[in-house]
Amino acid sequence: MTLQLTDVSAELGGHPVLHDVTLEVRPGELVALVGPNGAGKTTLLSVMAGDITPTSGTACLDGTELRRWKIADLARERAVLPQEQRLAFGFRVVDVVRMGRAPWARRPEEDLDDVIVAESMRQTDVDAMADRAFPTLSGGEKARTSFARVLAQQTSLVLLDEPTAALDIRHSEQVLSRARRLAADGHAVVAVLHDLTVAAAHADRICVLADGRLRADGPPAQVLTPELVAEVYGHPVDVITHQGRTIVLPHLVPIDQEASCAPVH
């Protein structure tokens, strides 16, 4: 399914956050949303999920506005990994992953629940902790468990908000490799990422947000220029190519400037 946003603006608490954003996410591609803190990335992902209705413009999935989708139908077409992994009760890991199968209850697909849950846990390396209570997990273990829930949901559109924030190198690569596999298998995948080098290594396209506006949209090598990155993030960078990969290196802050910013006691 194709996700289309046309001239989308959105507010939070009466405060404008997004301004006239137009973009399309097609099946078979992994799109990275990047930008400085407060750029509107999470809000944009919420609009894509149908959790926030635009104040103007349209957000459509498969040609139908998200606000017109029935909740149950939408849950079978898009899955969301939020920034924070919170649960009110001490569910076991396997039960959390099984929550991803809820949209398929009382349907023929329900017969595959056990197999899909087991495979999703294996792919995210949480199968060995199946009986552990979710609140006892580390931040990274919670993130991997929640990603397993997203995989178990088996949707056409997958939305990931900072999926690697709490993960070590091995598991970060594992999650993003799985996201790339989803795209290769025909899913549409959107991931909010902070590390520009990581985004460039895995994404087919990078969308740069700043002040709630889409500043650039295209292949990593074309979008991540020193000029644009420095302007958007307010910090100079070098962009180099190493073994075919785009690498973004921020300039170091001189020690004397760093000291001048330290609080006085």
PDB file of C-alpha atoms in Angstrom:
ATOM      1  CA  MET A   1       0.000   0.000   0.000  1.00  0.00           C
ATOM      2  CA  THR A   2       1.155   3.525  -0.808  1.00  0.00           C
ATOM      3  CA  LEU A   3       1.072   6.257   1.843  1.00  0.00           C
ATOM      4  CA  GLN A   4       0.497   9.752   0.504  1.00  0.00           C
ATOM      5  CA  LEU A   5       0.690  13.018   2.431  1.00  0.00           C
ATOM      6  CA  THR A   6      -0.357  16.153   0.566  1.00  0.00           C
ATOM      7  CA  ASP A   7       0.166  19.663   2.007  1.00  0.00           C
ATOM      8  CA  VAL A   8      -0.182  18.303   5.540  1.00  0.00           C
ATOM      9  CA  SER A   9      -0.125  20.701   8.462  1.00  0.00           C
ATOM     10  CA  ALA A  10      -0.700  19.645  12.071  1.00  0.00           C
ATOM     11  CA  GLU A  11      -0.903  21.110  15.557  1.00  0.00           C
ATOM     12  CA  LEU A  12      -0.240  19.830  19.054  1.00  0.00           C
ATOM     13  CA  GLY A  13      -2.002  21.640  21.889  1.00  0.00           C
ATOM     14  CA  GLY A  14      -2.851  24.476  19.540  1.00  0.00           C
ATOM     15  CA  HIS A  15       0.804  24.904  18.543  1.00  0.00           C
ATOM     16  CA  PRO A  16       1.646  24.453  14.838  1.00  0.00           C
ATOM     17  CA  VAL A  17       4.142  21.611  14.419  1.00  0.00           C
ATOM     18  CA  LEU A  18       3.971  20.591  10.739  1.00  0.00           C
ATOM     19  CA  HIS A  19       3.660  22.938   7.777  1.00  0.00           C
ATOM     20  CA  ASP A  20       2.565  21.872   4.277  1.00  0.00           C
ATOM     21  CA  VAL A  21       4.394  18.540   4.183  1.00  0.00           C
ATOM     22  CA  THR A  22       4.002  16.555   0.976  1.00  0.00           C
ATOM     23  CA  LEU A  23       5.600  13.156   0.530  1.00  0.00           C
ATOM     24  CA  GLU A  24       4.860   9.638  -0.628  1.00  0.00           C
ATOM     25  CA  VAL A  25       6.027   6.297   0.764  1.00  0.00           C
ATOM     26  CA  ARG A  26       5.760   3.421  -1.662  1.00  0.00           C
ATOM     27  CA  PRO A  27       5.852  -0.356  -1.163  1.00  0.00           C
ATOM     28  CA  GLY A  28       9.367  -1.721  -1.408  1.00  0.00           C
ATOM     29  CA  GLU A  29      11.246   1.198   0.123  1.00  0.00           C
ATOM     30  CA  LEU A  30      12.697   2.179   3.480  1.00  0.00           C
ATOM     31  CA  VAL A  31      12.361   5.902   4.155  1.00  0.00           C
ATOM     32  CA  ALA A  32      14.311   7.572   6.969  1.00  0.00           C
ATOM     33  CA  LEU A  33      12.941  10.679   8.681  1.00  0.00           C
ATOM     34  CA  VAL A  34      15.770  12.788  10.079  1.00  0.00           C
ATOM     35  CA  GLY A  35      16.097  16.244  11.556  1.00  0.00           C
ATOM     36  CA  PRO A  36      17.046  18.090  14.752  1.00  0.00           C
ATOM     37  CA  ASN A  37      15.144  17.794  18.023  1.00  0.00           C
ATOM     38  CA  GLY A  38      11.728  19.407  17.740  1.00  0.00           C
ATOM     39  CA  ALA A  39      11.674  19.211  13.940  1.00  0.00           C
ATOM     40  CA  GLY A  40       8.320  17.381  13.956  1.00  0.00           C
ATOM     41  CA  LYS A  41       9.470  13.851  13.121  1.00  0.00           C
ATOM     42  CA  THR A  42       7.367  12.032  15.714  1.00  0.00           C
ATOM     43  CA  THR A  43       4.335  14.178  14.910  1.00  0.00           C
ATOM     44  CA  LEU A  44       4.743  13.374  11.225  1.00  0.00           C
ATOM     45  CA  LEU A  45       4.965   9.665  12.039  1.00  0.00           C
ATOM     46  CA  SER A  46       1.767   9.990  14.106  1.00  0.00           C
ATOM     47  CA  VAL A  47       0.016  11.584  11.134  1.00  0.00           C
ATOM     48  CA  MET A  48       1.226   8.688   8.969  1.00  0.00           C
ATOM     49  CA  ALA A  49      -0.182   6.254  11.530  1.00  0.00           C
ATOM     50  CA  GLY A  50      -3.578   7.963  11.589  1.00  0.00           C
ATOM     51  CA  ASP A  51      -3.158   8.854  15.265  1.00  0.00           C
ATOM     52  CA  ILE A  52      -3.138  12.601  14.534  1.00  0.00           C
ATOM     53  CA  THR A  53      -5.531  14.156  12.034  1.00  0.00           C
ATOM     54  CA  PRO A  54      -4.009  16.982   9.972  1.00  0.00           C
ATOM     55  CA  THR A  55      -5.397  20.456  10.520  1.00  0.00           C
ATOM     56  CA  SER A  56      -5.118  20.881   6.754  1.00  0.00           C
ATOM     57  CA  GLY A  57      -4.076  18.732   3.827  1.00  0.00           C
ATOM     58  CA  THR A  58      -4.680  15.009   3.430  1.00  0.00           C
ATOM     59  CA  ALA A  59      -3.020  11.804   4.642  1.00  0.00           C
ATOM     60  CA  CYS A  60      -4.081   8.772   2.611  1.00  0.00           C
ATOM     61  CA  LEU A  61      -3.309   5.070   2.677  1.00  0.00           C
ATOM     62  CA  ASP A  62      -4.178   3.153  -0.479  1.00  0.00           C
ATOM     63  CA  GLY A  63      -6.103   6.185  -1.736  1.00  0.00           C
ATOM     64  CA  THR A  64      -8.353   6.497   1.337  1.00  0.00           C
ATOM     65  CA  GLU A  65      -7.858   9.173   3.996  1.00  0.00           C
ATOM     66  CA  LEU A  66      -6.539   7.628   7.200  1.00  0.00           C
ATOM     67  CA  ARG A  67      -9.294   9.271   9.237  1.00  0.00           C
ATOM     68  CA  ARG A  68     -11.861   7.297   7.228  1.00  0.00           C
ATOM     69  CA  TRP A  69     -10.320   3.891   7.911  1.00  0.00           C
ATOM     70  CA  LYS A  70     -11.972   1.636  10.468  1.00  0.00           C
ATOM     71  CA  ILE A  71      -9.624   1.044  13.398  1.00  0.00           C
ATOM     72  CA  ALA A  72      -9.602  -2.739  13.000  1.00  0.00           C
ATOM     73  CA  ASP A  73      -8.901  -2.543   9.270  1.00  0.00           C
ATOM     74  CA  LEU A  74      -6.113  -0.009   9.777  1.00  0.00           C
ATOM     75  CA  ALA A  75      -4.491  -2.217  12.420  1.00  0.00           C
ATOM     76  CA  ARG A  76      -4.150  -4.967   9.810  1.00  0.00           C
ATOM     77  CA  GLU A  77      -2.434  -2.581   7.390  1.00  0.00           C
ATOM     78  CA  ARG A  78      -0.049  -0.512   9.504  1.00  0.00           C
ATOM     79  CA  ALA A  79       2.024  -1.202  12.604  1.00  0.00           C
ATOM     80  CA  VAL A  80       3.703   1.403  14.802  1.00  0.00           C
ATOM     81  CA  LEU A  81       6.766   1.172  17.052  1.00  0.00           C
ATOM     82  CA  PRO A  82       6.608   4.177  19.443  1.00  0.00           C
ATOM     83  CA  GLN A  83       9.603   5.919  21.008  1.00  0.00           C
ATOM     84  CA  GLU A  84       8.813   4.781  24.532  1.00  0.00           C
ATOM     85  CA  GLN A  85       7.996   1.196  25.451  1.00  0.00           C
ATOM     86  CA  ARG A  86       5.388   1.353  28.224  1.00  0.00           C
ATOM     87  CA  LEU A  87       3.024  -1.267  29.582  1.00  0.00           C
ATOM     88  CA  ALA A  88       0.828  -0.911  32.636  1.00  0.00           C
ATOM     89  CA  PHE A  89       1.088  -4.570  33.680  1.00  0.00           C
ATOM     90  CA  GLY A  90       3.850  -7.135  33.982  1.00  0.00           C
ATOM     91  CA  PHE A  91       3.120  -9.091  30.804  1.00  0.00           C
ATOM     92  CA  ARG A  92       5.603 -11.733  29.728  1.00  0.00           C
ATOM     93  CA  VAL A  93       7.692 -11.054  26.648  1.00  0.00           C
ATOM     94  CA  VAL A  94       5.857 -13.695  24.627  1.00  0.00           C
ATOM     95  CA  ASP A  95       2.521 -12.115  25.577  1.00  0.00           C
ATOM     96  CA  VAL A  96       3.706  -8.673  24.452  1.00  0.00           C
ATOM     97  CA  VAL A  97       4.759 -10.068  21.086  1.00  0.00           C
ATOM     98  CA  ARG A  98       1.461 -11.921  20.796  1.00  0.00           C
ATOM     99  CA  MET A  99      -0.357  -8.572  21.127  1.00  0.00           C
ATOM    100  CA  GLY A 100       0.749  -7.913  17.573  1.00  0.00           C
ATOM    101  CA  ARG A 101      -1.586 -10.700  16.441  1.00  0.00           C
ATOM    102  CA  ALA A 102      -4.680  -9.087  18.006  1.00  0.00           C
ATOM    103  CA  PRO A 103      -5.903  -7.506  14.731  1.00  0.00           C
ATOM    104  CA  TRP A 104      -6.070 -10.986  13.188  1.00  0.00           C
ATOM    105  CA  ALA A 105      -8.277 -12.510  15.904  1.00  0.00           C
ATOM    106  CA  ARG A 106     -11.250 -14.575  14.659  1.00  0.00           C
ATOM    107  CA  ARG A 107      -9.849 -14.565  11.132  1.00  0.00           C
ATOM    108  CA  PRO A 108      -8.210 -17.414   9.167  1.00  0.00           C
ATOM    109  CA  GLU A 109      -4.785 -15.811   9.774  1.00  0.00           C
ATOM    110  CA  GLU A 110      -5.211 -16.509  13.486  1.00  0.00           C
ATOM    111  CA  ASP A 111      -4.218 -20.140  12.868  1.00  0.00           C
ATOM    112  CA  LEU A 112      -0.649 -18.952  12.219  1.00  0.00           C
ATOM    113  CA  ASP A 113      -0.302 -16.987  15.459  1.00  0.00           C
ATOM    114  CA  ASP A 114       2.047 -19.392  17.252  1.00  0.00           C
ATOM    115  CA  VAL A 115       4.371 -19.771  14.278  1.00  0.00           C
ATOM    116  CA  ILE A 116       4.497 -16.045  13.547  1.00  0.00           C
ATOM    117  CA  VAL A 117       5.077 -15.070  17.180  1.00  0.00           C
ATOM    118  CA  ALA A 118       7.913 -17.599  17.525  1.00  0.00           C
ATOM    119  CA  GLU A 119       9.565 -16.448  14.292  1.00  0.00           C
ATOM    120  CA  SER A 120       9.239 -12.761  15.212  1.00  0.00           C
ATOM    121  CA  MET A 121      10.927 -13.423  18.548  1.00  0.00           C
ATOM    122  CA  ARG A 122      13.706 -15.369  16.878  1.00  0.00           C
ATOM    123  CA  GLN A 123      14.358 -12.586  14.382  1.00  0.00           C
ATOM    124  CA  THR A 124      14.724 -10.020  17.169  1.00  0.00           C
ATOM    125  CA  ASP A 125      16.758 -12.219  19.495  1.00  0.00           C
ATOM    126  CA  VAL A 126      14.210 -12.222  22.348  1.00  0.00           C
ATOM    127  CA  ASP A 127      13.138 -15.872  22.198  1.00  0.00           C
ATOM    128  CA  ALA A 128      15.393 -16.805  25.120  1.00  0.00           C
ATOM    129  CA  MET A 129      13.560 -14.336  27.378  1.00  0.00           C
ATOM    130  CA  ALA A 130      10.031 -15.393  26.412  1.00  0.00           C
ATOM    131  CA  ASP A 131       8.857 -15.859  30.018  1.00  0.00           C
ATOM    132  CA  ARG A 132      10.453 -12.768  31.505  1.00  0.00           C
ATOM    133  CA  ALA A 133       8.201  -9.929  32.686  1.00  0.00           C
ATOM    134  CA  PHE A 134       8.380  -6.921  30.374  1.00  0.00           C
ATOM    135  CA  PRO A 135       9.062  -4.367  33.193  1.00  0.00           C
ATOM    136  CA  THR A 136      12.192  -6.297  34.220  1.00  0.00           C
ATOM    137  CA  LEU A 137      13.845  -5.869  30.809  1.00  0.00           C
ATOM    138  CA  SER A 138      16.524  -3.358  29.937  1.00  0.00           C
ATOM    139  CA  GLY A 139      15.671  -0.517  27.573  1.00  0.00           C
ATOM    140  CA  GLY A 140      17.213  -2.360  24.653  1.00  0.00           C
ATOM    141  CA  GLU A 141      15.409  -5.604  25.475  1.00  0.00           C
ATOM    142  CA  LYS A 142      12.096  -3.741  25.664  1.00  0.00           C
ATOM    143  CA  ALA A 143      12.784  -2.123  22.284  1.00  0.00           C
ATOM    144  CA  ARG A 144      13.540  -5.491  20.669  1.00  0.00           C
ATOM    145  CA  THR A 145      10.444  -7.052  22.210  1.00  0.00           C
ATOM    146  CA  SER A 146       8.287  -4.218  20.896  1.00  0.00           C
ATOM    147  CA  PHE A 147       9.866  -4.565  17.462  1.00  0.00           C
ATOM    148  CA  ALA A 148       9.012  -8.274  17.562  1.00  0.00           C
ATOM    149  CA  ARG A 149       5.392  -7.262  18.254  1.00  0.00           C
ATOM    150  CA  VAL A 150       5.472  -5.036  15.162  1.00  0.00           C
ATOM    151  CA  LEU A 151       6.853  -7.892  13.047  1.00  0.00           C
ATOM    152  CA  ALA A 152       4.170 -10.254  14.362  1.00  0.00           C
ATOM    153  CA  GLN A 153       1.463  -7.815  13.286  1.00  0.00           C
ATOM    154  CA  GLN A 154       2.408  -8.430   9.634  1.00  0.00           C
ATOM    155  CA  THR A 155       1.236  -5.184   8.062  1.00  0.00           C
ATOM    156  CA  SER A 156       1.871  -3.550   4.698  1.00  0.00           C
ATOM    157  CA  LEU A 157       3.047  -0.290   6.302  1.00  0.00           C
ATOM    158  CA  VAL A 158       5.581  -0.294   9.161  1.00  0.00           C
ATOM    159  CA  LEU A 159       6.311   2.910  11.121  1.00  0.00           C
ATOM    160  CA  LEU A 160       9.307   2.935  13.477  1.00  0.00           C
ATOM    161  CA  ASP A 161      10.065   5.826  15.851  1.00  0.00           C
ATOM    162  CA  GLU A 162      13.751   5.723  16.841  1.00  0.00           C
ATOM    163  CA  PRO A 163      13.938   1.913  16.685  1.00  0.00           C
ATOM    164  CA  THR A 164      17.680   1.822  17.479  1.00  0.00           C
ATOM    165  CA  ALA A 165      17.836   4.457  20.246  1.00  0.00           C
ATOM    166  CA  ALA A 166      18.398   1.959  23.088  1.00  0.00           C
ATOM    167  CA  LEU A 167      20.240  -0.723  21.142  1.00  0.00           C
ATOM    168  CA  ASP A 168      23.876  -1.783  20.941  1.00  0.00           C
ATOM    169  CA  ILE A 169      25.650  -2.007  17.593  1.00  0.00           C
ATOM    170  CA  ARG A 170      24.766  -5.638  16.906  1.00  0.00           C
ATOM    171  CA  HIS A 171      21.082  -5.261  17.665  1.00  0.00           C
ATOM    172  CA  SER A 172      20.851  -1.896  15.868  1.00  0.00           C
ATOM    173  CA  GLU A 173      22.137  -3.539  12.716  1.00  0.00           C
ATOM    174  CA  GLN A 174      19.823  -6.487  13.303  1.00  0.00           C
ATOM    175  CA  VAL A 175      16.745  -4.258  13.549  1.00  0.00           C
ATOM    176  CA  LEU A 176      17.622  -2.109  10.548  1.00  0.00           C
ATOM    177  CA  SER A 177      18.570  -5.141   8.472  1.00  0.00           C
ATOM    178  CA  ARG A 178      15.163  -6.597   9.275  1.00  0.00           C
ATOM    179  CA  ALA A 179      13.544  -3.272   8.310  1.00  0.00           C
ATOM    180  CA  ARG A 180      15.389  -3.405   4.987  1.00  0.00           C
ATOM    181  CA  ARG A 181      14.220  -6.989   4.486  1.00  0.00           C
ATOM    182  CA  LEU A 182      10.630  -5.881   5.063  1.00  0.00           C
ATOM    183  CA  ALA A 183      11.051  -3.249   2.352  1.00  0.00           C
ATOM    184  CA  ALA A 184      12.676  -5.761   0.007  1.00  0.00           C
ATOM    185  CA  ASP A 185       9.678  -8.037   0.545  1.00  0.00           C
ATOM    186  CA  GLY A 186       7.300  -5.291  -0.591  1.00  0.00           C
ATOM    187  CA  HIS A 187       6.384  -3.489   2.618  1.00  0.00           C
ATOM    188  CA  ALA A 188       6.535   0.294   2.969  1.00  0.00           C
ATOM    189  CA  VAL A 189       8.778   1.181   5.919  1.00  0.00           C
ATOM    190  CA  VAL A 190       9.368   4.554   7.594  1.00  0.00           C
ATOM    191  CA  ALA A 191      11.929   4.974  10.387  1.00  0.00           C
ATOM    192  CA  VAL A 192      12.774   8.029  12.474  1.00  0.00           C
ATOM    193  CA  LEU A 193      16.557   7.965  12.928  1.00  0.00           C
ATOM    194  CA  HIS A 194      19.017  10.352  14.578  1.00  0.00           C
ATOM    195  CA  ASP A 195      22.303   8.981  13.283  1.00  0.00           C
ATOM    196  CA  LEU A 196      22.687  10.354   9.758  1.00  0.00           C
ATOM    197  CA  THR A 197      25.392   7.862   8.817  1.00  0.00           C
ATOM    198  CA  VAL A 198      23.188   4.961   9.907  1.00  0.00           C
ATOM    199  CA  ALA A 199      20.249   6.457   8.006  1.00  0.00           C
ATOM    200  CA  ALA A 200      22.381   6.791   4.873  1.00  0.00           C
ATOM    201  CA  ALA A 201      23.571   3.192   5.149  1.00  0.00           C
ATOM    202  CA  HIS A 202      20.094   1.667   5.342  1.00  0.00           C
ATOM    203  CA  ALA A 203      17.525   4.001   3.779  1.00  0.00           C
ATOM    204  CA  ASP A 204      16.485   4.163   0.148  1.00  0.00           C
ATOM    205  CA  ARG A 205      15.362   7.750   0.735  1.00  0.00           C
ATOM    206  CA  ILE A 206      16.006  10.338   3.397  1.00  0.00           C
ATOM    207  CA  CYS A 207      13.447  13.012   4.299  1.00  0.00           C
ATOM    208  CA  VAL A 208      14.942  15.943   6.213  1.00  0.00           C
ATOM    209  CA  LEU A 209      12.598  17.876   8.495  1.00  0.00           C
ATOM    210  CA  ALA A 210      13.355  21.228  10.105  1.00  0.00           C
ATOM    211  CA  ASP A 211      10.911  23.506  11.913  1.00  0.00           C
ATOM    212  CA  GLY A 212       8.047  21.296  10.786  1.00  0.00           C
ATOM    213  CA  ARG A 213       8.864  21.627   7.107  1.00  0.00           C
ATOM    214  CA  LEU A 214      10.229  19.101   4.651  1.00  0.00           C
ATOM    215  CA  ARG A 215      13.586  20.500   3.589  1.00  0.00           C
ATOM    216  CA  ALA A 216      14.809  17.657   1.387  1.00  0.00           C
ATOM    217  CA  ASP A 217      13.655  14.281   0.094  1.00  0.00           C
ATOM    218  CA  GLY A 218      15.781  11.923  -1.975  1.00  0.00           C
ATOM    219  CA  PRO A 219      18.618   9.376  -2.033  1.00  0.00           C
ATOM    220  CA  PRO A 220      21.062   9.731   0.896  1.00  0.00           C
ATOM    221  CA  ALA A 221      24.048  10.797  -1.217  1.00  0.00           C
ATOM    222  CA  GLN A 222      22.025  13.604  -2.793  1.00  0.00           C
ATOM    223  CA  VAL A 223      20.291  14.821   0.363  1.00  0.00           C
ATOM    224  CA  LEU A 224      23.087  14.711   2.952  1.00  0.00           C
ATOM    225  CA  THR A 225      25.236  17.588   1.740  1.00  0.00           C
ATOM    226  CA  PRO A 226      27.511  19.479   4.163  1.00  0.00           C
ATOM    227  CA  GLU A 227      25.631  22.687   3.416  1.00  0.00           C
ATOM    228  CA  LEU A 228      22.150  21.338   4.126  1.00  0.00           C
ATOM    229  CA  VAL A 229      23.137  19.350   7.214  1.00  0.00           C
ATOM    230  CA  ALA A 230      25.021  22.319   8.695  1.00  0.00           C
ATOM    231  CA  GLU A 231      22.096  24.645   8.022  1.00  0.00           C
ATOM    232  CA  VAL A 232      19.440  22.307   9.425  1.00  0.00           C
ATOM    233  CA  TYR A 233      21.360  21.147  12.494  1.00  0.00           C
ATOM    234  CA  GLY A 234      23.223  24.379  13.180  1.00  0.00           C
ATOM    235  CA  HIS A 235      26.584  22.623  13.293  1.00  0.00           C
ATOM    236  CA  PRO A 236      29.274  22.178  10.619  1.00  0.00           C
ATOM    237  CA  VAL A 237      29.922  18.682   9.270  1.00  0.00           C
ATOM    238  CA  ASP A 238      32.034  16.866   6.727  1.00  0.00           C
ATOM    239  CA  VAL A 239      30.343  14.364   4.427  1.00  0.00           C
ATOM    240  CA  ILE A 240      32.626  11.719   2.954  1.00  0.00           C
ATOM    241  CA  THR A 241      32.189   8.565   0.921  1.00  0.00           C
ATOM    242  CA  HIS A 242      33.925   5.439   2.172  1.00  0.00           C
ATOM    243  CA  GLN A 243      33.569   2.127   0.350  1.00  0.00           C
ATOM    244  CA  GLY A 244      30.419   3.414  -1.295  1.00  0.00           C
ATOM    245  CA  ARG A 245      28.837   4.574   1.968  1.00  0.00           C
ATOM    246  CA  THR A 246      27.927   8.139   2.917  1.00  0.00           C
ATOM    247  CA  ILE A 247      29.413   9.130   6.276  1.00  0.00           C
ATOM    248  CA  VAL A 248      28.533  12.319   8.154  1.00  0.00           C
ATOM    249  CA  LEU A 249      31.223  13.575  10.538  1.00  0.00           C
ATOM    250  CA  PRO A 250      30.402  16.523  12.827  1.00  0.00           C
ATOM    251  CA  HIS A 251      33.202  19.004  13.470  1.00  0.00           C
ATOM    252  CA  LEU A 252      34.601  18.780  16.984  1.00  0.00           C
ATOM    253  CA  VAL A 253      33.830  21.650  19.349  1.00  0.00           C
ATOM    254  CA  PRO A 254      37.130  23.280  20.417  1.00  0.00           C
ATOM    255  CA  ILE A 255      37.918  22.813  24.095  1.00  0.00           C
ATOM    256  CA  ASP A 256      38.009  26.557  24.769  1.00  0.00           C
ATOM    257  CA  GLN A 257      34.497  26.960  23.311  1.00  0.00           C
ATOM    258  CA  GLU A 258      33.289  23.956  25.281  1.00  0.00           C
ATOM    259  CA  ALA A 259      34.664  25.459  28.496  1.00  0.00           C
ATOM    260  CA  SER A 260      32.965  28.783  27.797  1.00  0.00           C
ATOM    261  CA  CYS A 261      29.606  26.975  27.763  1.00  0.00           C
ATOM    262  CA  ALA A 262      30.145  25.252  31.129  1.00  0.00           C
ATOM    263  CA  PRO A 263      27.997  26.452  34.061  1.00  0.00           C
ATOM    264  CA  VAL A 264      29.657  28.639  36.659  1.00  0.00           C
ATOM    265  CA  HIS A 265      29.478  27.378  40.269  1.00  0.00           C
TER     266      HIS A 265
END
